[in-house]
mmCIF file of C-alpha atoms and ligand atoms in Angstrom:
data_model
loop_
_atom_site.group_PDB
_atom_site.id
_atom_site.type_symbol
_atom_site.label_atom_id
_atom_site.label_comp_id
_atom_site.label_asym_id
_atom_site.label_seq_id
_atom_site.Cartn_x
_atom_site.Cartn_y
_atom_site.Cartn_z
ATOM 1 C CA MET A 1 -0.078 -0.046 -0.063
ATOM 2 C CA THR A 2 1.324 3.318 -0.813
ATOM 3 C CA ASP A 3 1.062 6.381 1.323
ATOM 4 C CA PRO A 4 -1.751 8.183 0.147
ATOM 5 C CA GLU A 5 -1.965 11.774 0.062
ATOM 6 C CA LEU A 6 -2.878 13.881 3.117
ATOM 7 C CA ASN A 7 -5.848 16.226 2.089
ATOM 8 C CA GLU A 8 -5.945 20.085 3.467
ATOM 9 C CA HIS A 9 -7.330 18.493 6.891
ATOM 10 C CA ASN A 10 -4.189 16.348 7.094
ATOM 11 C CA LEU A 11 -6.717 13.558 6.876
ATOM 12 C CA ALA A 12 -5.326 10.271 5.049
ATOM 13 C CA ARG A 13 -7.941 7.694 4.027
ATOM 14 C CA ARG A 14 -6.075 4.073 3.506
ATOM 15 C CA SER A 15 -7.594 0.939 2.525
ATOM 16 C CA ARG A 16 -6.846 -0.318 5.753
ATOM 17 C CA GLY A 17 -8.619 2.467 7.987
ATOM 18 C CA SER A 18 -8.104 6.646 8.022
ATOM 19 C CA ALA A 19 -5.586 8.140 9.954
ATOM 20 C CA PHE A 20 -5.059 11.683 11.039
ATOM 21 C CA ALA A 21 -1.873 13.846 11.507
ATOM 22 C CA LEU A 22 -2.398 17.332 13.948
ATOM 23 C CA GLN A 23 0.115 19.386 13.002
ATOM 24 C CA GLY A 24 0.456 23.210 12.525
ATOM 25 C CA SER A 25 0.053 26.452 14.187
ATOM 26 C CA SER A 26 -3.483 27.088 13.220
ATOM 27 C CA GLN A 27 -4.590 23.744 15.797
ATOM 28 C CA ARG A 28 -6.045 24.488 19.030
ATOM 29 C CA GLY A 29 -3.921 23.721 22.268
ATOM 30 C CA SER A 30 -4.903 20.723 24.364
ATOM 31 C CA ALA A 31 -3.628 18.461 27.321
ATOM 32 C CA VAL A 32 -4.792 15.462 29.441
ATOM 33 C CA THR A 33 -5.197 17.847 32.684
ATOM 34 C CA GLY A 34 -6.753 15.114 34.969
ATOM 35 C CA TRP A 35 -7.051 11.671 35.503
ATOM 36 C CA GLY A 36 -8.810 8.641 37.910
ATOM 37 C CA LEU A 37 -9.488 5.113 37.778
ATOM 38 C CA ALA A 38 -12.078 3.014 39.475
ATOM 39 C CA LEU A 39 -11.578 -0.920 40.504
ATOM 40 C CA PRO A 40 -14.447 -3.358 42.109
ATOM 41 C CA ASP A 41 -13.141 -4.675 45.774
ATOM 42 C CA THR A 42 -13.624 -8.155 45.268
ATOM 43 C CA VAL A 43 -10.180 -9.824 43.926
ATOM 44 C CA ILE A 44 -10.360 -13.023 41.762
ATOM 45 C CA THR A 45 -7.027 -15.035 41.748
ATOM 46 C CA ASN A 46 -6.211 -17.721 39.288
ATOM 47 C CA ASP A 47 -6.560 -20.456 42.128
ATOM 48 C CA ASP A 48 -9.795 -19.113 42.644
ATOM 49 C CA PHE A 49 -10.622 -20.411 39.072
ATOM 50 C CA ALA A 50 -8.708 -23.562 39.515
ATOM 51 C CA GLN A 51 -10.639 -24.409 42.307
ATOM 52 C CA ARG A 52 -13.691 -25.046 40.287
ATOM 53 C CA LEU A 53 -12.696 -25.029 36.111
ATOM 54 C CA ASP A 54 -9.815 -27.176 34.831
ATOM 55 C CA THR A 55 -7.231 -24.703 34.926
ATOM 56 C CA SER A 56 -4.379 -23.578 36.866
ATOM 57 C CA ASP A 57 -2.494 -20.829 37.835
ATOM 58 C CA GLN A 58 0.497 -21.699 35.919
ATOM 59 C CA TRP A 59 -1.405 -22.068 32.922
ATOM 60 C CA ILE A 60 -3.008 -18.560 33.064
ATOM 61 C CA THR A 61 0.063 -16.820 33.989
ATOM 62 C CA GLU A 62 2.012 -18.356 31.049
ATOM 63 C CA ARG A 63 -0.162 -18.105 28.114
ATOM 64 C CA THR A 64 -2.046 -14.515 29.565
ATOM 65 C CA GLY A 65 -0.025 -12.801 31.937
ATOM 66 C CA ILE A 66 -3.173 -12.643 34.258
ATOM 67 C CA LYS A 67 -2.591 -13.008 37.928
ATOM 68 C CA GLU A 68 -5.895 -11.696 39.372
ATOM 69 C CA ARG A 69 -8.827 -9.702 37.992
ATOM 70 C CA ARG A 70 -11.523 -7.291 39.982
ATOM 71 C CA TRP A 71 -15.224 -8.350 39.552
ATOM 72 C CA GLY A 72 -18.010 -6.027 40.508
ATOM 73 C CA GLY A 73 -19.719 -3.061 40.301
ATOM 74 C CA THR A 74 -21.904 -1.261 37.356
ATOM 75 C CA THR A 75 -20.704 0.257 34.317
ATOM 76 C CA ALA A 76 -22.548 3.580 35.574
ATOM 77 C CA SER A 77 -21.167 3.054 38.925
ATOM 78 C CA LEU A 78 -17.554 2.240 38.241
ATOM 79 C CA GLY A 79 -17.803 4.729 35.409
ATOM 80 C CA ALA A 80 -18.846 7.721 37.792
ATOM 81 C CA GLU A 81 -15.745 6.727 40.508
ATOM 82 C CA ALA A 82 -13.304 7.165 38.016
ATOM 83 C CA ALA A 83 -14.720 10.345 36.483
ATOM 84 C CA ARG A 84 -15.274 11.906 39.832
ATOM 85 C CA ARG A 85 -11.604 11.041 40.657
ATOM 86 C CA ALA A 86 -10.543 12.480 37.054
ATOM 87 C CA LEU A 87 -12.585 15.966 37.826
ATOM 88 C CA GLU A 88 -11.027 16.176 41.471
ATOM 89 C CA SER A 89 -7.465 15.461 39.827
ATOM 90 C CA ALA A 90 -7.986 18.189 37.055
ATOM 91 C CA GLY A 91 -9.489 20.574 39.643
ATOM 92 C CA VAL A 92 -12.681 20.508 37.173
ATOM 93 C CA THR A 93 -16.287 20.457 38.379
ATOM 94 C CA ALA A 94 -19.167 18.951 36.677
ATOM 95 C CA ASP A 95 -20.810 21.964 35.691
ATOM 96 C CA GLN A 96 -18.179 23.224 34.086
ATOM 97 C CA LEU A 97 -17.802 19.794 31.359
ATOM 98 C CA ASP A 98 -18.954 20.783 27.827
ATOM 99 C CA LEU A 99 -19.105 16.913 26.767
ATOM 100 C CA VAL A 100 -18.825 13.640 28.347
ATOM 101 C CA ILE A 101 -18.154 10.484 26.308
ATOM 102 C CA LEU A 102 -18.290 6.893 27.998
ATOM 103 C CA SER A 103 -16.765 4.654 25.910
ATOM 104 C CA THR A 104 -18.273 0.617 26.582
ATOM 105 C CA ALA A 105 -19.435 -2.103 25.282
ATOM 106 C CA THR A 106 -21.409 -3.123 28.357
ATOM 107 C CA SER A 107 -24.017 -0.326 29.288
ATOM 108 C CA ASP A 108 -26.171 -1.268 31.906
ATOM 109 C CA GLN A 109 -29.416 -1.506 29.959
ATOM 110 C CA THR A 110 -30.437 -0.736 26.611
ATOM 111 C CA VAL A 111 -31.731 2.650 27.215
ATOM 112 C CA PRO A 112 -30.786 5.188 28.405
ATOM 113 C CA ALA A 113 -27.467 5.708 27.687
ATOM 114 C CA THR A 114 -25.252 4.765 30.935
ATOM 115 C CA SER A 115 -23.414 7.818 30.383
ATOM 116 C CA ALA A 116 -27.000 9.443 31.235
ATOM 117 C CA VAL A 117 -27.138 7.718 34.426
ATOM 118 C CA ILE A 118 -23.676 8.821 35.368
ATOM 119 C CA ALA A 119 -24.903 12.122 34.461
ATOM 120 C CA LYS A 120 -27.292 12.139 37.321
ATOM 121 C CA ASP A 121 -24.679 10.702 39.841
ATOM 122 C CA LEU A 122 -22.126 13.458 38.777
ATOM 123 C CA GLY A 123 -24.331 16.082 38.000
ATOM 124 C CA TYR A 124 -23.516 17.764 34.590
ATOM 125 C CA ALA A 125 -25.884 18.722 32.093
ATOM 126 C CA CYS A 126 -23.877 18.974 29.135
ATOM 127 C CA GLY A 127 -23.832 16.928 25.854
ATOM 128 C CA THR A 128 -23.353 12.926 26.454
ATOM 129 C CA PHE A 129 -23.342 9.641 24.717
ATOM 130 C CA ASP A 130 -21.724 6.277 24.917
ATOM 131 C CA LEU A 131 -19.662 4.876 22.138
ATOM 132 C CA ASP A 132 -19.128 1.394 21.394
ATOM 133 C CA ALA A 133 -15.630 0.394 19.621
ATOM 134 C CA ALA A 134 -15.337 -2.725 21.720
ATOM 135 C CA CYS A 135 -11.954 -2.947 23.237
ATOM 136 C CA ALA A 136 -10.741 -0.121 20.944
ATOM 137 C CA GLY A 137 -13.072 2.269 22.505
ATOM 138 C CA PHE A 138 -10.765 4.580 24.340
ATOM 139 C CA GLY A 139 -8.854 5.462 21.460
ATOM 140 C CA TYR A 140 -12.162 6.012 19.609
ATOM 141 C CA SER A 141 -13.123 8.143 22.501
ATOM 142 C CA PHE A 142 -10.137 9.971 22.820
ATOM 143 C CA VAL A 143 -9.781 11.202 18.881
ATOM 144 C CA VAL A 144 -13.726 11.926 18.861
ATOM 145 C CA ALA A 145 -12.913 14.115 22.368
ATOM 146 C CA HIS A 146 -10.160 15.980 20.871
ATOM 147 C CA SER A 147 -11.921 16.720 17.774
ATOM 148 C CA MET A 148 -14.541 18.506 19.508
ATOM 149 C CA LEU A 149 -12.227 20.233 21.305
ATOM 150 C CA ALA A 150 -10.794 21.454 18.380
ATOM 151 C CA THR A 151 -14.225 22.959 17.107
ATOM 152 C CA GLY A 152 -14.110 25.179 20.028
ATOM 153 C CA LEU A 153 -15.277 23.051 23.145
ATOM 154 C CA GLU A 154 -13.096 23.726 26.582
ATOM 155 C CA ARG A 155 -13.228 20.570 28.799
ATOM 156 C CA VAL A 156 -14.304 16.882 27.330
ATOM 157 C CA LEU A 157 -14.215 13.704 29.973
ATOM 158 C CA VAL A 158 -13.839 10.887 28.507
ATOM 159 C CA ILE A 159 -14.272 7.592 30.605
ATOM 160 C CA GLY A 160 -13.753 4.007 29.346
ATOM 161 C CA CYS A 161 -15.753 1.159 31.709
ATOM 162 C CA ASP A 162 -16.742 -2.038 30.981
ATOM 163 C CA THR A 163 -18.145 -5.051 33.410
ATOM 164 C CA LEU A 164 -17.381 -7.990 31.197
ATOM 165 C CA SER A 165 -17.981 -10.379 34.068
ATOM 166 C CA GLY A 166 -21.480 -10.332 33.742
ATOM 167 C CA ILE A 167 -21.255 -10.969 29.589
ATOM 168 C CA THR A 168 -18.829 -14.150 30.723
ATOM 169 C CA ASP A 169 -19.620 -18.045 30.851
ATOM 170 C CA GLN A 170 -18.052 -18.475 34.126
ATOM 171 C CA GLN A 171 -18.195 -22.518 32.757
ATOM 172 C CA ASP A 172 -15.907 -21.737 29.890
ATOM 173 C CA ARG A 173 -12.366 -21.889 30.820
ATOM 174 C CA SER A 174 -11.005 -20.332 27.546
ATOM 175 C CA THR A 175 -12.723 -16.724 28.726
ATOM 176 C CA ALA A 176 -13.720 -16.918 32.305
ATOM 177 C CA VAL A 177 -10.144 -16.419 33.323
ATOM 178 C CA LEU A 178 -9.709 -13.432 31.028
ATOM 179 C CA PHE A 179 -12.557 -10.879 31.190
ATOM 180 C CA ALA A 180 -13.128 -8.606 34.343
ATOM 181 C CA ASP A 181 -14.782 -5.216 35.463
ATOM 182 C CA GLY A 182 -13.068 -1.854 35.653
ATOM 183 C CA ALA A 183 -12.972 1.878 34.996
ATOM 184 C CA ALA A 184 -10.532 4.920 34.487
ATOM 185 C CA ALA A 185 -11.173 8.326 32.917
ATOM 186 C CA VAL A 186 -9.259 11.323 31.590
ATOM 187 C CA VAL A 187 -10.319 14.866 31.476
ATOM 188 C CA LEU A 188 -9.173 17.115 27.902
ATOM 189 C CA GLU A 189 -8.925 20.390 27.869
ATOM 190 C CA ALA A 190 -8.031 23.332 25.907
ATOM 191 C CA VAL A 191 -5.340 24.989 26.617
ATOM 192 C CA PRO A 192 -2.715 27.522 24.784
ATOM 193 C CA GLY A 193 0.093 25.846 22.782
ATOM 194 C CA GLU A 194 -0.085 23.077 20.709
ATOM 195 C CA PRO A 195 -2.526 20.139 20.702
ATOM 196 C CA CYS A 196 -1.730 16.868 22.672
ATOM 197 C CA LEU A 197 -2.925 14.672 20.066
ATOM 198 C CA LEU A 198 -0.420 14.530 17.326
ATOM 199 C CA GLY A 199 -1.406 11.231 15.471
ATOM 200 C CA TRP A 200 -4.230 8.857 15.031
ATOM 201 C CA ASP A 201 -5.525 5.844 13.369
ATOM 202 C CA LEU A 202 -8.573 4.099 13.406
ATOM 203 C CA GLY A 203 -10.025 1.089 11.351
ATOM 204 C CA VAL A 204 -11.792 -1.921 11.208
ATOM 205 C CA ASP A 205 -11.428 -5.417 9.887
ATOM 206 C CA THR A 206 -14.168 -7.298 9.044
ATOM 207 C CA SER A 207 -12.825 -10.468 7.880
ATOM 208 C CA ALA A 208 -12.381 -10.775 11.553
ATOM 209 C CA ILE A 209 -16.115 -9.992 12.579
ATOM 210 C CA HIS A 210 -16.577 -13.687 13.575
ATOM 211 C CA LEU A 211 -13.935 -14.177 15.830
ATOM 212 C CA LEU A 212 -15.447 -12.496 19.027
ATOM 213 C CA TRP A 213 -18.845 -12.206 19.350
ATOM 214 C CA CYS A 214 -21.825 -11.518 22.289
ATOM 215 C CA ASP A 215 -25.452 -11.837 21.600
ATOM 216 C CA LYS A 216 -27.585 -9.631 23.259
ATOM 217 C CA GLY A 217 -28.247 -11.461 26.708
ATOM 218 C CA GLY A 218 -25.654 -14.050 25.687
ATOM 219 C CA TYR A 219 -21.922 -14.422 26.698
ATOM 220 C CA ILE A 220 -18.773 -13.604 25.003
ATOM 221 C CA ARG A 221 -17.616 -16.405 22.266
ATOM 222 C CA MET A 222 -14.080 -16.037 20.962
ATOM 223 C CA GLU A 223 -11.553 -17.619 18.798
ATOM 224 C CA GLY A 224 -8.474 -17.272 20.904
ATOM 225 C CA LYS A 225 -5.971 -18.339 18.578
ATOM 226 C CA GLU A 226 -6.912 -16.252 15.461
ATOM 227 C CA THR A 227 -7.794 -13.549 17.624
ATOM 228 C CA PHE A 228 -4.567 -13.376 19.238
ATOM 229 C CA ARG A 229 -2.838 -13.713 15.499
ATOM 230 C CA LYS A 230 -5.018 -10.888 13.874
ATOM 231 C CA ALA A 231 -4.324 -8.788 16.967
ATOM 232 C CA VAL A 232 -0.792 -8.597 17.113
ATOM 233 C CA ARG A 233 -0.746 -7.673 13.051
ATOM 234 C CA ALA A 234 -3.274 -4.799 14.317
ATOM 235 C CA THR A 235 -1.739 -3.240 17.056
ATOM 236 C CA ILE A 236 1.567 -3.137 15.009
ATOM 237 C CA ASP A 237 -0.012 -1.713 11.816
ATOM 238 C CA SER A 238 -2.112 0.336 13.736
ATOM 239 C CA ALA A 239 0.836 1.602 15.690
ATOM 240 C CA VAL A 240 3.043 2.276 12.839
ATOM 241 C CA SER A 241 0.541 4.611 11.287
ATOM 242 C CA ALA A 242 0.047 6.746 13.952
ATOM 243 C CA LEU A 243 3.342 7.467 14.748
ATOM 244 C CA GLU A 244 3.918 8.194 10.888
ATOM 245 C CA GLN A 245 1.193 10.555 11.277
ATOM 246 C CA ALA A 246 2.856 12.163 14.485
ATOM 247 C CA LYS A 247 5.896 12.085 12.420
ATOM 248 C CA LEU A 248 7.796 10.473 15.211
ATOM 249 C CA ARG A 249 9.763 7.123 15.652
ATOM 250 C CA ALA A 250 9.324 4.589 18.534
ATOM 251 C CA ASP A 251 12.231 5.244 19.893
ATOM 252 C CA ASP A 252 10.690 8.661 20.610
ATOM 253 C CA ILE A 253 7.856 7.038 22.380
ATOM 254 C CA ALA A 254 8.360 7.284 26.597
ATOM 255 C CA LEU A 255 5.250 4.984 26.987
ATOM 256 C CA PHE A 256 3.513 2.635 25.129
ATOM 257 C CA VAL A 257 0.181 2.031 26.456
ATOM 258 C CA PRO A 258 -1.366 -1.156 24.629
ATOM 259 C CA HIS A 259 -4.650 -2.666 25.192
ATOM 260 C CA GLN A 260 -4.190 -5.370 28.258
ATOM 261 C CA ALA A 261 -5.475 -8.388 26.322
ATOM 262 C CA ASN A 262 -2.803 -10.964 26.796
ATOM 263 C CA LYS A 263 0.526 -10.460 27.777
ATOM 264 C CA ARG A 264 2.257 -12.469 24.822
ATOM 265 C CA ILE A 265 0.364 -10.091 22.441
ATOM 266 C CA ILE A 266 1.542 -6.985 24.452
ATOM 267 C CA ASP A 267 5.016 -8.478 24.001
ATOM 268 C CA ALA A 268 4.878 -9.503 20.533
ATOM 269 C CA ALA A 269 3.757 -6.259 19.250
ATOM 270 C CA ALA A 270 6.386 -3.979 21.181
ATOM 271 C CA ASP A 271 9.071 -6.510 20.449
ATOM 272 C CA ARG A 272 8.287 -6.038 16.547
ATOM 273 C CA LEU A 273 7.697 -1.636 16.877
ATOM 274 C CA GLY A 274 11.089 -2.268 18.877
ATOM 275 C CA ILE A 275 9.799 -0.547 22.249
ATOM 276 C CA GLY A 276 11.608 -2.277 25.322
ATOM 277 C CA GLU A 277 10.122 -3.775 28.139
ATOM 278 C CA ASP A 278 10.771 -0.439 30.501
ATOM 279 C CA ARG A 279 8.843 1.743 27.890
ATOM 280 C CA ARG A 280 5.482 -0.663 28.551
ATOM 281 C CA ALA A 281 2.684 0.100 30.800
ATOM 282 C CA ILE A 282 0.883 -3.445 32.094
ATOM 283 C CA VAL A 283 -1.631 -3.465 34.375
ATOM 284 C CA LEU A 284 -3.278 -6.609 32.816
ATOM 285 C CA ASP A 285 -1.386 -9.036 35.918
ATOM 286 C CA ARG A 286 -3.548 -7.103 38.456
ATOM 287 C CA THR A 287 -6.893 -6.101 36.294
ATOM 288 C CA GLY A 288 -7.181 -8.730 33.302
ATOM 289 C CA ASN A 289 -8.902 -7.576 30.377
ATOM 290 C CA THR A 290 -11.478 -4.412 30.802
ATOM 291 C CA SER A 291 -11.774 -3.628 27.578
ATOM 292 C CA SER A 292 -12.745 -0.277 27.259
ATOM 293 C CA ALA A 293 -11.087 0.293 30.424
ATOM 294 C CA SER A 294 -7.688 -1.279 29.919
ATOM 295 C CA ILE A 295 -5.754 1.447 28.174
ATOM 296 C CA PRO A 296 -6.787 4.347 30.444
ATOM 297 C CA LEU A 297 -6.617 1.832 33.640
ATOM 298 C CA ALA A 298 -2.822 1.325 32.260
ATOM 299 C CA LEU A 299 -1.846 4.970 31.643
ATOM 300 C CA VAL A 300 -3.704 6.079 34.824
ATOM 301 C CA ASP A 301 -1.719 3.644 36.707
ATOM 302 C CA ALA A 302 1.237 4.826 35.058
ATOM 303 C CA ALA A 303 0.978 8.470 35.745
ATOM 304 C CA ASN A 304 -0.202 7.689 39.328
ATOM 305 C CA ALA A 305 3.254 5.988 39.675
ATOM 306 C CA GLY A 306 5.381 9.149 38.337
ATOM 307 C CA ARG A 307 6.473 7.404 35.090
ATOM 308 C CA LEU A 308 4.774 10.149 32.981
ATOM 309 C CA HIS A 309 6.321 13.763 32.631
ATOM 310 C CA ASP A 310 5.547 17.032 30.543
ATOM 311 C CA GLY A 311 6.149 16.771 27.217
ATOM 312 C CA ASP A 312 6.711 12.721 26.778
ATOM 313 C CA TYR A 313 5.116 11.544 23.909
ATOM 314 C CA VAL A 314 2.894 8.372 24.939
ATOM 315 C CA LEU A 315 1.833 5.645 22.206
ATOM 316 C CA ILE A 316 -1.703 4.193 22.564
ATOM 317 C CA ALA A 317 -2.597 1.012 20.886
ATOM 318 C CA GLY A 318 -6.009 -0.847 21.080
ATOM 319 C CA PHE A 319 -7.831 -3.265 19.001
ATOM 320 C CA GLY A 320 -11.219 -5.298 19.796
ATOM 321 C CA ALA A 321 -14.018 -6.830 18.486
ATOM 322 C CA GLY A 322 -15.048 -6.237 14.698
ATOM 323 C CA MET A 323 -12.176 -6.432 14.737
ATOM 324 C CA THR A 324 -12.059 -2.181 15.489
ATOM 325 C CA TRP A 325 -8.702 -0.949 16.010
ATOM 326 C CA ALA A 326 -7.636 2.426 17.620
ATOM 327 C CA SER A 327 -4.175 4.133 18.203
ATOM 328 C CA ALA A 328 -2.955 7.614 19.351
ATOM 329 C CA VAL A 329 -0.018 9.372 19.918
ATOM 330 C CA ILE A 330 -0.318 11.725 22.846
ATOM 331 C CA ARG A 331 2.086 14.757 23.907
ATOM 332 C CA TRP A 332 1.825 14.087 27.992
ATOM 333 C CA GLY A 333 1.114 17.201 30.279
ATOM 334 C CA ARG A 334 0.523 21.121 29.412
ATOM 335 C CA PRO A 335 2.168 22.568 26.108
HETATM 336 N N1 ACO B 1 -6.885 -23.560 31.581
HETATM 337 C C1 ACO B 1 -6.153 -24.463 30.731
HETATM 338 N N2 ACO B 1 -6.221 -24.697 29.430
HETATM 339 C C2 ACO B 1 -7.015 -23.996 28.676
HETATM 340 C C3 ACO B 1 -7.642 -22.725 29.173
HETATM 341 C C4 ACO B 1 -7.437 -22.515 30.607
HETATM 342 N N3 ACO B 1 -8.191 -21.339 31.048
HETATM 343 N N4 ACO B 1 -7.908 -21.914 28.125
HETATM 344 C C5 ACO B 1 -7.830 -23.015 27.147
HETATM 345 N N5 ACO B 1 -7.278 -24.010 27.428
HETATM 346 C C6 ACO B 1 -7.023 -25.153 26.690
HETATM 347 C C7 ACO B 1 -7.846 -25.206 25.420
HETATM 348 O O1 ACO B 1 -8.848 -26.043 25.797
HETATM 349 C C8 ACO B 1 -6.808 -26.129 24.565
HETATM 350 O O2 ACO B 1 -6.781 -27.449 24.873
HETATM 351 P P1 ACO B 1 -6.592 -28.379 23.531
HETATM 352 O O3 ACO B 1 -5.215 -28.124 22.847
HETATM 353 O O4 ACO B 1 -6.966 -29.666 24.405
HETATM 354 O O5 ACO B 1 -7.625 -27.897 22.666
HETATM 355 C C9 ACO B 1 -5.275 -25.663 24.596
HETATM 356 O O6 ACO B 1 -5.358 -24.816 26.204
HETATM 357 C C10 ACO B 1 -4.803 -24.443 23.992
HETATM 358 O O7 ACO B 1 -5.443 -23.724 23.578
HETATM 359 P P2 ACO B 1 -5.659 -22.393 22.774
HETATM 360 O O8 ACO B 1 -6.814 -21.626 22.251
HETATM 361 O O9 ACO B 1 -4.992 -22.803 21.511
HETATM 362 O O10 ACO B 1 -4.469 -21.469 23.623
HETATM 363 P P3 ACO B 1 -3.717 -20.243 23.557
HETATM 364 O O11 ACO B 1 -2.189 -20.678 23.775
HETATM 365 O O12 ACO B 1 -4.085 -19.821 21.941
HETATM 366 O O13 ACO B 1 -4.133 -19.198 24.507
HETATM 367 C C11 ACO B 1 -5.777 -17.796 24.655
HETATM 368 C C12 ACO B 1 -5.655 -19.128 24.685
HETATM 369 C C13 ACO B 1 -5.331 -16.961 25.972
HETATM 370 C C14 ACO B 1 -7.222 -17.249 24.548
HETATM 371 C C15 ACO B 1 -5.148 -16.708 23.510
HETATM 372 O O14 ACO B 1 -5.678 -17.548 22.486
HETATM 373 C C16 ACO B 1 -5.425 -15.118 23.553
HETATM 374 O O15 ACO B 1 -5.372 -14.530 24.758
HETATM 375 N N6 ACO B 1 -6.009 -14.945 22.524
HETATM 376 C C17 ACO B 1 -6.400 -13.575 22.306
HETATM 377 C C18 ACO B 1 -7.548 -13.015 23.112
HETATM 378 C C19 ACO B 1 -7.756 -11.682 23.190
HETATM 379 O O16 ACO B 1 -6.978 -10.983 22.819
HETATM 380 N N7 ACO B 1 -9.011 -11.447 23.114
HETATM 381 C C20 ACO B 1 -9.588 -10.027 23.245
HETATM 382 C C21 ACO B 1 -9.814 -9.357 22.029
HETATM 383 S S1 ACO B 1 -10.669 -7.961 22.186
HETATM 384 C C22 ACO B 1 -11.375 -7.553 23.641
HETATM 385 O O17 ACO B 1 -10.550 -7.480 24.162
HETATM 386 C C23 ACO B 1 -13.011 -7.786 24.069
#
């Protein structure tokens, strides 16, 4: 595939998706100014599964990298808790928000959108909606949030939250050990200076649509091996595309924040990208796969641990059912 010409908006349409670069002084300045996370109290260890399923701590650890995960809460309750912490850390009140996007594939009910239920709890009255791009949803939401800042909004809250324990067949050892519950959120604000989103890449590969599926009221069904293979390829291609849009190299990236589905997927993709272990954000061992929450959980965990500094370049890269993908290069801190 040859690199397509960028049009006047620096938007490139590719045969495998769409990608965008935000460069030039005409773009509005923006920054991630606050972040927070929320995990349920109940810890489920690998040994808990081994007591009732034909599995073991050794198998789960070696094949997935997961040691424990959290179960509990609703998408609204976890999402609200993470959002409240993100707002506190940004020093922003709910009534100052211009838009709230909740990335989730596990809304608590069909209507209303769970973001509206969170609005009732937090007290914001701005525009709000749920966005579902499966596990790639946080990347999609971040890009949408950022584009809304570019049109003139001042403050957008992005929440990634999923409660996958409720749609996982607990008798199916091949999925039960993987999926879990959690939430994390970031506040994006317009600030003087440069935009914080430097390049992005979104897309979908419908040849993988049958690999991961959940009917309404049913449980997740997954062809793990083929999902694994396609996930590594999608993560690498999408990350490379976002880096190209941002005119950066993998060496420039201070922290790689991949979707937390399987440690072997993360390692295969990061190795191919040339990003060493010291530059990878991992929470999978403690959280399992929390879908929309997984990238922001890893991001917030790294920020809370002091691993991010103003001016650092962060590469997020996710894939999900569909198979959707989303990557973005973000400049951390205020410009
Ligand atoms: N404990 C013990 N054995 C198990 C378990 C378990 N928990 N789960 C599966 N097995 C068995 C299988 O039954 C199979 O046995 P068999 O050979 O007798 O048939 C054997 O282990 C090997 O199974 P594979 O599926 O080939 O194992 P693999 O090494 O591929 O690991 C896994 C399975 C962990 C699911 C892996 O394929 C994977 O992570 N795939 C990607 C999953 C993913 O990324 N999903 C998320 C996508 S999007 C989103 O996040 C919603």
